[in-house]
Coordinates of C-alpha atoms in Angstrom, one line a residue:
M8 CA -15.6 8.4 -22.1
A9 CA -15.0 5.4 -20.1
N10 CA -12.1 5.4 -17.6
A11 CA -10.1 2.4 -16.3
V12 CA -9.6 2.3 -12.7
F13 CA -6.3 0.0 -11.3
M14 CA -5.4 -1.5 -8.6
P15 CA -2.8 0.5 -7.1
K16 CA 0.4 0.2 -6.4
Q17 CA 1.8 0.7 -2.5
G18 CA 4.8 0.8 -2.2
I19 CA 8.1 -0.4 -4.5
T20 CA 8.0 -4.0 -3.0
V21 CA 3.8 -4.3 -3.6
E22 CA 3.2 -6.7 -6.2
S23 CA -0.4 -7.7 -5.6
C24 CA -3.2 -6.4 -3.1
I25 CA -6.7 -7.9 -1.9
L26 CA -9.7 -6.3 -2.8
T27 CA -11.7 -6.7 0.3
K28 CA -15.1 -5.0 -0.3
W29 CA -16.8 -3.3 -2.9
N30 CA -18.7 -0.4 -2.2
V31 CA -20.4 0.2 -5.6
K32 CA -22.1 -1.8 -8.0
V33 CA -22.6 -1.7 -12.1
G34 CA -25.5 0.9 -12.9
D35 CA -24.2 3.2 -9.5
K36 CA -23.4 6.7 -10.0
V37 CA -20.4 7.9 -8.7
K38 CA -18.5 11.1 -8.2
K39 CA -15.2 12.1 -7.9
G40 CA -14.1 11.2 -4.1
D41 CA -16.7 8.7 -3.5
V42 CA -15.2 5.2 -2.4
L43 CA -15.3 2.3 -5.2
F44 CA -14.1 -0.2 -3.2
S45 CA -11.5 -1.6 -0.5
Y46 CA -7.8 -2.8 -0.5
E47 CA -5.2 -4.1 1.6
T48 CA -1.9 -4.8 1.2
D49 CA 0.3 -7.3 3.9
K50 CA 0.8 -4.3 6.1
S51 CA -1.9 -1.9 5.9
S52 CA -5.9 -1.4 4.7
F53 CA -6.9 1.2 2.2
D54 CA -9.8 2.9 0.2
Y55 CA -10.2 3.9 -3.4
E56 CA -11.7 7.0 -4.0
S57 CA -13.2 7.4 -7.8
E58 CA -10.9 10.2 -9.9
V59 CA -14.0 11.0 -12.6
D60 CA -17.7 11.1 -12.1
G61 CA -19.7 8.7 -14.2
E62 CA -21.4 5.1 -14.1
V63 CA -19.8 2.3 -12.9
L64 CA -20.2 -0.2 -16.1
A65 CA -18.1 -2.9 -15.2
L66 CA -16.5 -5.0 -12.4
F67 CA -14.0 -7.4 -13.2
C68 CA -12.6 -8.7 -9.6
E69 CA -14.8 -10.7 -6.8
E70 CA -14.3 -9.3 -3.3
G71 CA -11.4 -11.4 -1.9
D72 CA -9.3 -11.6 -4.9
E73 CA -5.8 -11.2 -5.1
V74 CA -5.1 -8.9 -7.8
P75 CA -2.0 -7.5 -9.4
V76 CA -1.1 -3.8 -9.2
L77 CA -1.7 -1.6 -12.0
T78 CA -4.4 -4.0 -13.4
N79 CA -8.0 -2.8 -14.2
V80 CA -10.5 -3.6 -11.5
C81 CA -13.8 -2.0 -12.7
V82 CA -14.5 0.8 -15.2
V83 CA -16.3 4.4 -14.9
G84 CA -18.0 6.4 -17.8
A85 CA -21.2 7.1 -19.6
K86 CA -23.6 4.7 -19.9
G87 CA -23.8 2.6 -23.0
E88 CA -19.9 2.3 -23.4
D89 CA -18.3 -0.6 -24.8
V90 CA -15.9 -1.9 -21.9
S91 CA -14.8 -4.9 -23.8
S92 CA -11.0 -3.6 -24.3
F93 CA -10.3 -2.8 -20.7
A94 CA -11.3 -6.6 -19.0
P95 CA -7.9 -7.4 -18.4
A96 CA -7.0 -11.3 -18.9
G97 CA -9.5 -13.7 -17.7
A98 CA -12.0 -11.3 -17.3
S99 CA -14.8 -10.1 -19.0
A100 CA -17.3 -7.2 -18.7
P101 CA -20.2 -9.4 -19.4
V102 CA -19.3 -11.4 -16.1
A103 CA -19.0 -8.3 -14.1
E104 CA -22.5 -7.4 -15.2
E105 CA -23.9 -10.0 -13.7
V106 CA -24.1 -8.2 -10.4
K107 CA -26.4 -5.4 -11.9
A108 CA -29.0 -8.0 -12.9
E109 CA -29.3 -9.1 -8.7
P110 CA -28.3 -6.1 -6.5
V111 CA -27.8 -6.2 -3.2
E112 CA -29.4 -4.2 -0.9
P113 CA -27.8 -3.0 1.8
A114 CA -28.4 -4.3 5.6
P115 CA -30.0 -1.5 7.5
K116 CA -27.7 -0.5 10.4
K117 CA -28.6 -1.4 13.6
E118 CA -29.5 1.1 16.5
K119 CA -26.8 0.2 19.1
G120 CA -28.5 0.7 23.0
A121 CA -27.1 1.9 26.0
K122 CA -23.6 0.9 27.5
P123 CA -24.4 -1.1 30.8
E124 CA -22.7 -0.4 33.6
T125 CA -22.2 -4.2 34.8
S126 CA -20.2 -5.4 31.6
F127 CA -17.3 -4.3 29.6
G128 CA -15.6 -4.7 26.3
V129 CA -11.8 -6.4 25.3
M130 CA -10.6 -4.8 22.9
M131 CA -7.8 -6.4 20.5
P132 CA -4.7 -5.1 22.3
K133 CA -2.1 -2.7 20.3
Q134 CA 1.1 -4.4 20.5
G135 CA 3.7 -1.4 19.6
I136 CA 3.1 1.7 18.0
T137 CA 3.5 0.5 14.5
V138 CA 1.3 -2.7 14.6
E139 CA -2.1 -1.3 12.9
S140 CA -3.8 -5.1 13.5
C141 CA -3.4 -8.7 15.0
I142 CA -4.4 -12.5 14.3
L143 CA -7.1 -13.6 16.5
T144 CA -5.1 -17.4 16.5
A145 CA -7.5 -19.0 19.1
W146 CA -10.4 -18.6 22.0
K147 CA -9.9 -20.1 24.9
V148 CA -13.8 -19.2 26.2
K149 CA -17.0 -19.6 24.6
V150 CA -20.4 -17.4 25.5
G151 CA -21.6 -18.4 28.5
D152 CA -18.2 -19.2 29.9
Q153 CA -17.3 -17.9 33.5
V154 CA -14.2 -15.9 33.9
K155 CA -12.1 -14.4 36.3
K156 CA -9.5 -11.6 36.4
G157 CA -6.3 -13.4 35.2
D158 CA -8.0 -16.6 33.3
V159 CA -7.0 -15.8 28.8
L160 CA -9.8 -15.2 27.1
F161 CA -8.0 -15.6 23.3
S162 CA -4.5 -15.7 21.5
Y163 CA -3.7 -13.7 19.2
E164 CA -0.4 -12.5 17.2
T165 CA 1.5 -9.6 15.2
D166 CA 3.6 -10.5 12.6
K167 CA 6.4 -10.5 14.7
S168 CA 5.2 -12.2 17.5
A169 CA 2.5 -14.1 19.5
F170 CA 0.8 -13.4 23.1
D171 CA -2.6 -14.3 25.2
Q172 CA -5.2 -11.5 26.6
E173 CA -5.9 -12.3 30.0
S174 CA -9.3 -11.2 31.6
E175 CA -9.3 -7.8 33.4
F176 CA -12.6 -8.6 34.4
D177 CA -14.7 -11.5 36.8
G178 CA -18.1 -12.4 34.9
E179 CA -19.5 -14.2 32.1
V180 CA -18.8 -14.4 28.6
L181 CA -21.8 -12.5 26.9
A182 CA -20.2 -12.3 23.0
L183 CA -17.9 -13.0 20.8
F184 CA -17.8 -10.8 17.9
C185 CA -14.4 -12.5 16.0
E186 CA -13.9 -15.6 14.6
E187 CA -10.6 -17.6 15.0
G188 CA -8.1 -16.4 12.2
D189 CA -10.0 -13.1 11.7
E190 CA -7.1 -10.4 11.2
V191 CA -8.8 -7.3 13.5
P192 CA -7.8 -3.8 13.9
V193 CA -5.9 -2.7 17.0
L194 CA -8.3 -1.6 19.8
T195 CA -11.3 -3.1 18.3
N196 CA -13.7 -5.1 20.5
V197 CA -13.1 -8.9 20.1
C198 CA -16.1 -9.8 22.9
V199 CA -17.8 -8.7 26.1
V200 CA -17.4 -9.9 29.6
G201 CA -20.4 -9.2 32.0
K202 CA -23.6 -9.8 33.8
K203 CA -26.1 -12.1 32.4
G204 CA -28.9 -10.5 30.4
D205 CA -27.2 -7.2 29.5
D206 CA -27.4 -6.0 26.2
V207 CA -24.1 -6.0 24.5
S208 CA -25.0 -4.2 21.6
F209 CA -23.3 -0.7 22.6
F210 CA -19.9 -3.0 22.1
A211 CA -20.4 -4.5 18.8
P212 CA -17.8 -3.3 15.9
E213 CA -19.3 -2.0 13.1
G214 CA -20.1 -5.3 10.7
A215 CA -21.2 -7.3 13.9
S216 CA -23.9 -7.6 16.0
A217 CA -24.4 -8.8 19.3
P218 CA -26.6 -11.6 18.3
V219 CA -24.7 -13.1 15.6
A220 CA -21.8 -13.0 18.1
E221 CA -24.4 -15.1 20.8
E222 CA -25.1 -17.9 18.3
V223 CA -22.1 -19.3 19.1
K224 CA -23.2 -20.6 22.3
V225 CA -25.5 -23.3 20.7
E226 CA -23.0 -24.2 17.8
T227 CA -20.9 -26.9 17.6
P228 CA -17.1 -26.1 18.6
K229 CA -15.2 -24.8 15.5
V230 CA -12.8 -27.5 15.3
E231 CA -14.9 -30.1 15.4
A232 CA -17.2 -29.0 13.0
K233 CA -14.3 -29.0 10.5
V234 CA -13.7 -32.5 10.9
E235 CA -17.8 -33.5 10.5
T236 CA -18.3 -31.2 8.0
P237 CA -18.5 -33.8 4.5
V238 CA -17.2 -32.5 1.2
A239 CA -18.9 -29.0 -0.1
T240 CA -19.0 -29.1 -3.9
A241 CA -19.6 -26.3 -6.0
P242 CA -23.4 -25.1 -6.5
A243 CA -24.0 -25.9 -10.3
N244 CA -26.8 -25.1 -13.0
T245 CA -29.5 -27.3 -14.3
D246 CA -26.8 -28.1 -17.4
G247 CA -24.2 -29.3 -14.8
K248 CA -21.8 -26.2 -15.1
I249 CA -20.1 -24.7 -11.6
F250 CA -20.4 -20.7 -11.3
V251 CA -16.6 -19.9 -11.1
S252 CA -15.0 -16.1 -11.4
P253 CA -12.2 -16.1 -14.1
R254 CA -9.3 -15.3 -11.8
A255 CA -10.8 -18.5 -9.5
K256 CA -10.4 -20.9 -12.6
N257 CA -7.0 -19.9 -14.0
L258 CA -5.6 -20.0 -10.6
A259 CA -7.3 -23.4 -10.0
N260 CA -5.9 -24.8 -13.3
K261 CA -2.4 -23.9 -11.8
L262 CA -2.9 -25.3 -8.6
G263 CA -4.2 -28.4 -10.1
V264 CA -7.7 -28.0 -7.7
D265 CA -11.0 -30.0 -8.7
L266 CA -13.3 -27.1 -8.9
K267 CA -16.3 -29.6 -8.1
T268 CA -14.7 -30.0 -4.2
V269 CA -14.6 -26.3 -4.0
T270 CA -16.7 -24.6 -1.4
A271 CA -18.2 -21.2 -3.1
T272 CA -18.6 -18.3 -0.9
G273 CA -18.7 -16.1 -3.6
P274 CA -21.9 -13.7 -4.8
K275 CA -25.0 -16.1 -6.1
G276 CA -23.0 -19.1 -5.1
R277 CA -19.7 -18.3 -7.2
I278 CA -16.4 -19.9 -6.9
I279 CA -14.0 -17.1 -6.3
E280 CA -10.0 -16.7 -5.5
K281 CA -10.2 -17.4 -2.1
D282 CA -12.3 -20.6 -2.1
V283 CA -9.6 -21.8 -4.4
R284 CA -6.7 -20.7 -2.5
E285 CA -8.7 -22.7 0.8
A286 CA -9.1 -25.7 -1.2
S287 CA -5.7 -26.2 -2.2
V288 CA -4.5 -26.1 1.6
N289 CA -7.6 -27.4 3.6
P290 CA -7.6 -31.3 3.0
K291 CA -10.9 -31.0 4.4
A292 CA -12.4 -29.2 1.3
V293 CA -11.0 -31.7 -0.8
V294 CA -11.7 -35.2 -2.1
E295 CA -9.4 -37.6 -0.6
T296 CA -8.5 -40.8 -2.6
T297 CA -6.5 -43.4 -1.3
V298 CA -3.8 -45.4 -4.1
P299 CA -4.0 -49.0 -3.7
A300 CA -1.0 -50.4 -1.9
Q301 CA 1.0 -52.3 -4.2
E302 CA 2.6 -55.6 -3.8
V303 CA 5.9 -56.1 -1.7
K304 CA 7.4 -58.3 0.0
Q305 CA 7.5 -56.5 3.2
D306 CA 4.1 -57.0 5.1
K307 CA 4.9 -53.8 6.9
L308 CA 4.6 -52.0 3.6
A309 CA 1.6 -53.2 2.6
S310 CA 0.0 -51.7 5.5
V311 CA 1.1 -48.5 4.7
D312 CA -0.2 -45.5 2.8
V313 CA 3.5 -44.5 1.7
K314 CA 2.5 -41.6 -0.3
A315 CA 0.6 -40.2 2.9
F316 CA 1.3 -36.4 3.5
K317 CA -0.1 -33.8 5.5
D318 CA -0.3 -29.8 4.5
E319 CA -0.4 -27.0 6.9
K320 CA -0.7 -23.4 6.4
M321 CA 2.4 -21.4 7.6
S322 CA 2.0 -19.1 10.1
S323 CA 2.0 -15.7 10.1
I324 CA 5.2 -15.3 11.7
R325 CA 6.8 -17.3 8.9
K326 CA 4.9 -16.3 5.9
V327 CA 6.8 -12.8 7.1
I328 CA 10.4 -14.1 7.4
A329 CA 9.9 -16.0 3.9
K330 CA 8.9 -13.0 2.6
N331 CA 11.7 -11.0 4.3
M332 CA 14.7 -13.7 3.3
V333 CA 13.6 -13.3 -0.5
L334 CA 13.0 -9.7 -0.6
S335 CA 16.6 -9.4 1.3
L336 CA 18.7 -11.9 -1.6
S337 CA 16.4 -10.8 -4.7
T338 CA 17.3 -7.1 -4.0
M339 CA 20.8 -7.0 -2.4
A340 CA 24.2 -7.6 -3.8
Q341 CA 25.0 -9.9 -0.9
L342 CA 28.3 -11.5 -0.4
T343 CA 29.9 -13.3 2.4
H344 CA 33.8 -13.3 3.9
T345 CA 34.9 -15.9 7.0
L346 CA 37.7 -15.7 9.0
S347 CA 38.8 -17.2 12.2
F348 CA 40.1 -16.2 15.3
D349 CA 42.2 -18.0 17.9
C350 CA 39.5 -17.8 20.6
T351 CA 42.2 -18.7 23.0
N352 CA 42.2 -15.4 25.7
V353 CA 38.2 -15.6 25.3
M354 CA 38.0 -19.1 26.6
A355 CA 40.3 -18.0 29.4
F356 CA 38.2 -15.2 30.5
R357 CA 35.0 -16.6 30.4
K358 CA 36.9 -19.5 32.7
Y359 CA 38.0 -16.9 35.1
L360 CA 34.7 -15.5 35.0
K361 CA 33.1 -18.8 35.7
D362 CA 35.5 -19.6 38.5
N363 CA 35.1 -16.3 40.5
A364 CA 31.3 -15.7 39.9
E365 CA 30.3 -15.9 43.8
T366 CA 33.1 -12.4 44.3
L367 CA 32.4 -11.1 40.9
K368 CA 28.5 -11.2 41.4
L369 CA 27.9 -11.2 37.9
P370 CA 25.3 -12.9 35.6
P371 CA 26.5 -15.9 33.6
I372 CA 28.7 -14.7 30.6
T373 CA 28.1 -16.8 27.4
I374 CA 31.1 -16.6 24.4
N375 CA 27.7 -14.7 22.4
N376 CA 27.5 -12.4 25.2
I377 CA 31.2 -11.4 24.3
I378 CA 30.9 -11.3 20.9
V379 CA 28.2 -8.9 21.0
F380 CA 30.5 -6.6 23.5
A381 CA 33.4 -7.1 21.1
V382 CA 30.9 -5.9 17.8
S383 CA 29.7 -2.9 19.7
R384 CA 33.2 -1.5 19.8
V385 CA 34.8 -2.5 16.6
I386 CA 31.6 -1.4 14.4
K387 CA 31.9 2.1 15.5
N388 CA 35.1 2.5 13.3
H389 CA 33.0 1.0 10.4
R390 CA 30.0 3.2 10.1
D391 CA 29.1 1.5 6.6
L392 CA 27.9 -1.6 8.3
N393 CA 26.4 0.2 11.3
A394 CA 24.1 1.7 9.0
N395 CA 20.7 1.1 7.2
L396 CA 20.1 1.4 3.2
I397 CA 17.2 3.3 2.7
N398 CA 15.0 2.5 -0.7
G399 CA 18.3 2.3 -2.5
D400 CA 20.2 5.3 -2.4
T401 CA 20.2 7.0 1.1
M402 CA 22.7 5.6 3.9
R403 CA 21.2 5.9 7.5
Y404 CA 24.3 6.2 9.9
F405 CA 23.4 5.2 13.7
E406 CA 25.0 7.2 16.2
H407 CA 24.8 4.3 18.4
V408 CA 25.2 0.2 18.0
N409 CA 21.8 -1.2 18.0
I410 CA 22.5 -4.9 17.5
G411 CA 19.8 -7.4 16.8
I412 CA 20.3 -11.0 18.0
A413 CA 18.7 -13.4 16.0
T414 CA 16.7 -15.7 18.2
D415 CA 15.0 -19.5 17.7
T416 CA 11.5 -19.6 19.4
P417 CA 8.6 -21.9 18.9
K418 CA 7.0 -19.4 16.3
G419 CA 10.4 -19.3 14.1
L420 CA 13.1 -17.1 14.1
L421 CA 12.6 -13.2 15.6
V422 CA 15.5 -10.9 16.1
P423 CA 15.0 -8.6 18.7
T424 CA 17.4 -5.6 18.9
L425 CA 19.9 -4.7 22.0
F426 CA 19.9 -0.8 21.9
G427 CA 22.6 1.0 22.8
A428 CA 24.9 -2.4 23.0
D429 CA 28.2 0.3 22.7
L430 CA 27.4 1.9 26.0
M431 CA 26.6 -1.1 27.9
S432 CA 29.0 -3.2 30.2
L433 CA 30.1 -6.9 29.1
S434 CA 27.4 -7.5 32.6
E435 CA 24.8 -5.4 31.0
I436 CA 24.8 -7.0 27.6
A437 CA 24.5 -10.4 29.1
A438 CA 21.5 -9.3 31.5
K439 CA 19.3 -7.5 28.4
S440 CA 20.5 -9.9 26.0
K441 CA 19.0 -13.1 28.3
A442 CA 15.9 -10.8 28.7
L443 CA 15.4 -10.4 25.1
S444 CA 15.6 -14.0 24.2
S445 CA 13.4 -14.6 26.6
D446 CA 10.7 -12.8 25.9
A447 CA 11.3 -13.6 22.3
I448 CA 10.6 -17.1 23.2
N449 CA 7.5 -17.1 25.2
G450 CA 6.2 -14.4 23.4
K451 CA 6.2 -11.5 25.2
L452 CA 8.2 -9.5 23.4
S453 CA 7.0 -5.9 22.1
P454 CA 7.1 -5.7 18.4
D455 CA 8.8 -2.1 18.9
L456 CA 12.3 -4.5 19.7
L457 CA 11.5 -6.0 16.6
T458 CA 13.0 -3.0 14.7
G459 CA 15.2 -0.3 14.6
G460 CA 18.7 -2.4 14.3
S461 CA 21.9 -1.3 12.8
F462 CA 23.5 -4.5 12.7
T463 CA 22.3 -7.9 13.6
I464 CA 24.4 -11.6 14.8
S465 CA 23.0 -15.0 14.5
N466 CA 25.1 -17.7 16.1
V467 CA 24.5 -21.1 15.3
G468 CA 27.6 -22.4 16.2
T469 CA 26.3 -24.0 19.5
M470 CA 24.6 -26.4 17.0
G471 CA 28.5 -27.4 15.7
I472 CA 27.9 -25.3 12.4
E473 CA 31.3 -24.7 10.8
S474 CA 30.3 -22.1 8.4
F475 CA 27.2 -20.7 7.0
T476 CA 25.7 -17.8 4.8
P477 CA 24.1 -16.0 6.7
V478 CA 21.3 -13.3 4.9
V479 CA 21.2 -9.8 5.4
N480 CA 18.1 -8.3 7.7
P481 CA 16.5 -5.4 5.2
P482 CA 17.2 -2.5 5.5
Q483 CA 20.6 -3.0 7.2
T484 CA 24.1 -3.6 5.3
G485 CA 25.2 -6.3 7.6
I486 CA 25.3 -9.4 9.4
L487 CA 27.6 -11.8 11.4
G488 CA 27.3 -15.1 11.2
V489 CA 29.0 -16.9 14.6
N490 CA 30.5 -20.8 14.2
T491 CA 31.3 -23.8 16.0
L492 CA 34.2 -23.7 18.3
E493 CA 37.1 -26.0 16.5
T494 CA 40.2 -27.4 17.8
R495 CA 43.6 -26.6 15.3
V496 CA 46.7 -26.3 15.4
K497 CA 49.7 -23.9 14.6
L498 CA 53.8 -24.0 15.0
G499 CA 55.4 -22.7 17.5
K500 CA 58.5 -20.6 17.3
N501 CA 60.4 -23.9 17.7
G502 CA 58.7 -25.6 15.2
E503 CA 56.3 -27.4 17.6
I504 CA 52.7 -28.7 16.9
I505 CA 50.6 -26.3 19.5
P506 CA 46.7 -27.0 19.2
Y507 CA 44.5 -24.4 20.3
T508 CA 40.6 -23.4 20.2
A509 CA 39.3 -21.4 17.1
M510 CA 36.0 -20.2 16.3
S511 CA 35.3 -18.8 12.7
L512 CA 33.1 -15.8 11.6
S513 CA 31.0 -15.0 8.4
L514 CA 30.3 -11.5 7.3
S515 CA 27.3 -11.1 5.0
Y516 CA 27.2 -7.8 3.6
D517 CA 25.1 -5.4 1.0
H518 CA 27.8 -5.1 -1.4
R519 CA 25.7 -1.7 -2.8
A520 CA 26.5 -0.4 0.3
L521 CA 30.1 -1.0 0.8
D522 CA 33.1 -2.9 -1.0
G523 CA 35.1 -6.0 -0.3
A524 CA 37.5 -4.5 1.5
P525 CA 36.2 -2.7 4.1
A526 CA 34.3 -5.7 5.2
S527 CA 37.2 -7.0 5.5
R528 CA 39.0 -4.4 7.3
F529 CA 36.2 -4.8 10.0
L530 CA 36.8 -8.5 10.2
K531 CA 40.3 -8.3 11.0
D532 CA 39.5 -6.0 13.7
L533 CA 37.0 -7.8 15.1
K534 CA 39.7 -10.7 15.0
D535 CA 42.5 -8.7 16.6
Y536 CA 40.0 -7.4 19.3
L537 CA 39.2 -10.9 20.4
E538 CA 42.4 -12.1 20.4
N539 CA 43.5 -9.2 22.4
F540 CA 40.0 -9.6 24.4
S541 CA 41.0 -9.4 27.9
F542 CA 43.4 -6.2 27.2
N543 CA 40.6 -4.5 25.4
L544 CA 38.3 -5.3 27.9
L545 CA 40.3 -3.7 30.6
A546 CA 40.7 -0.7 28.5
D547 CA 37.3 0.3 27.9
S548 CA 35.6 2.6 30.0
K549 CA 32.9 0.2 30.7
C550 CA 34.2 -3.2 30.8
I551 CA 33.0 -5.8 33.3

């Protein structure tokens, strides 16, 4: 009996997975527990084991295809069974069965040499306990370069931050095992530094070898190759037809990509889905056309291509931010309340600290530091906001206040966590907040400091924003937006007009976790605390 094999659903938010590798081909005999294929989500990678004994009758996807979860990817059963009913939309068994005619022989496994005493493997670092792989973004060296301890070998990034890897040894770069843009598992060798002539095969990770890596030494540099490579066309048969997988064809129609301009990397010169995606975002892989400029009165416009544009791939961090924001707004019942407070006492207290900085010997105190201090004290009486909502049905209440501080960095928005803010004095909050923001901006922040927050504060008031709707950072239940300072007026006891400095605060919260009344009470309590800031600070056991 034929059995369909589905792409698994790994987690409630996962909608599709990348099929990275087939471990079988049509015609193979498999037993229960044999690995059929490997696949990955945006977070991790997995192997799929067969649940039945039988023969592989059809493969419906190509390596590199992005496959919706719970979609048939192959069929296992008895030889000769009809599998056409199992084919998902856009695929068919006959297409998949073409693989059977030309089986690919696995490359013989190369024996590794002995470990040389004068050369050293350089591993992809493990930046945080939750990080399983990193993107190698740029090589700073090539094979044959002489390097010294401290020289930067390559740059890499996690899904949260970016880093430079410095050499820990003096020597020559003997091999590079990865390409720029590769996602590399942590603690995997990416290059070798040592003595010229050493056999580096010992350090080569599975799937790579020293001879292959050494070819980089004589190749044209990668960036130049991209510029000079002519437009590649998909291979065609004698009838002029293009070999393309059904999924790739559907994607090309959706994105408006001309298949004649796509470089094929699939089996037997077939265009697969990832080739179409590359062509859609890489101008070098698409035929560029020039639109004749229309006659206009202005001479300047006549010589300018007003329809010119440039496509750039989003960075890994930007993709994560985009995904998290969509996830937040699509899975939460979010609501925002805004309330303003009289900032007179806060401003006066900050001026006092600034005027007496030498005597008090305190670090510079910002208004945002004061807001963080106030929130860390007030929110402990509002536990539904100092919490995470797990899986939509479990509230995780924190004993202490771990505040995420939204930080604008060259790589995008990062939110490092100030752990135990409720246990810190104002000066400690100021010093540690500055250190976190500096590390985030300079790409030196550990990924472990980008998780575990119980509440977030986002301050855009320094850019003059009067009001905005901050987006809750899941699984947190709330985020406070800090707006700009404004001059307002109020009536005195005798009817006189009194100007004062005001600031508004915007609280977004998850209505699944708490209602409008408790959210409003938090804002009111925070307003009262800030309007009486000097008194409240002196009454706190850990004040300045």
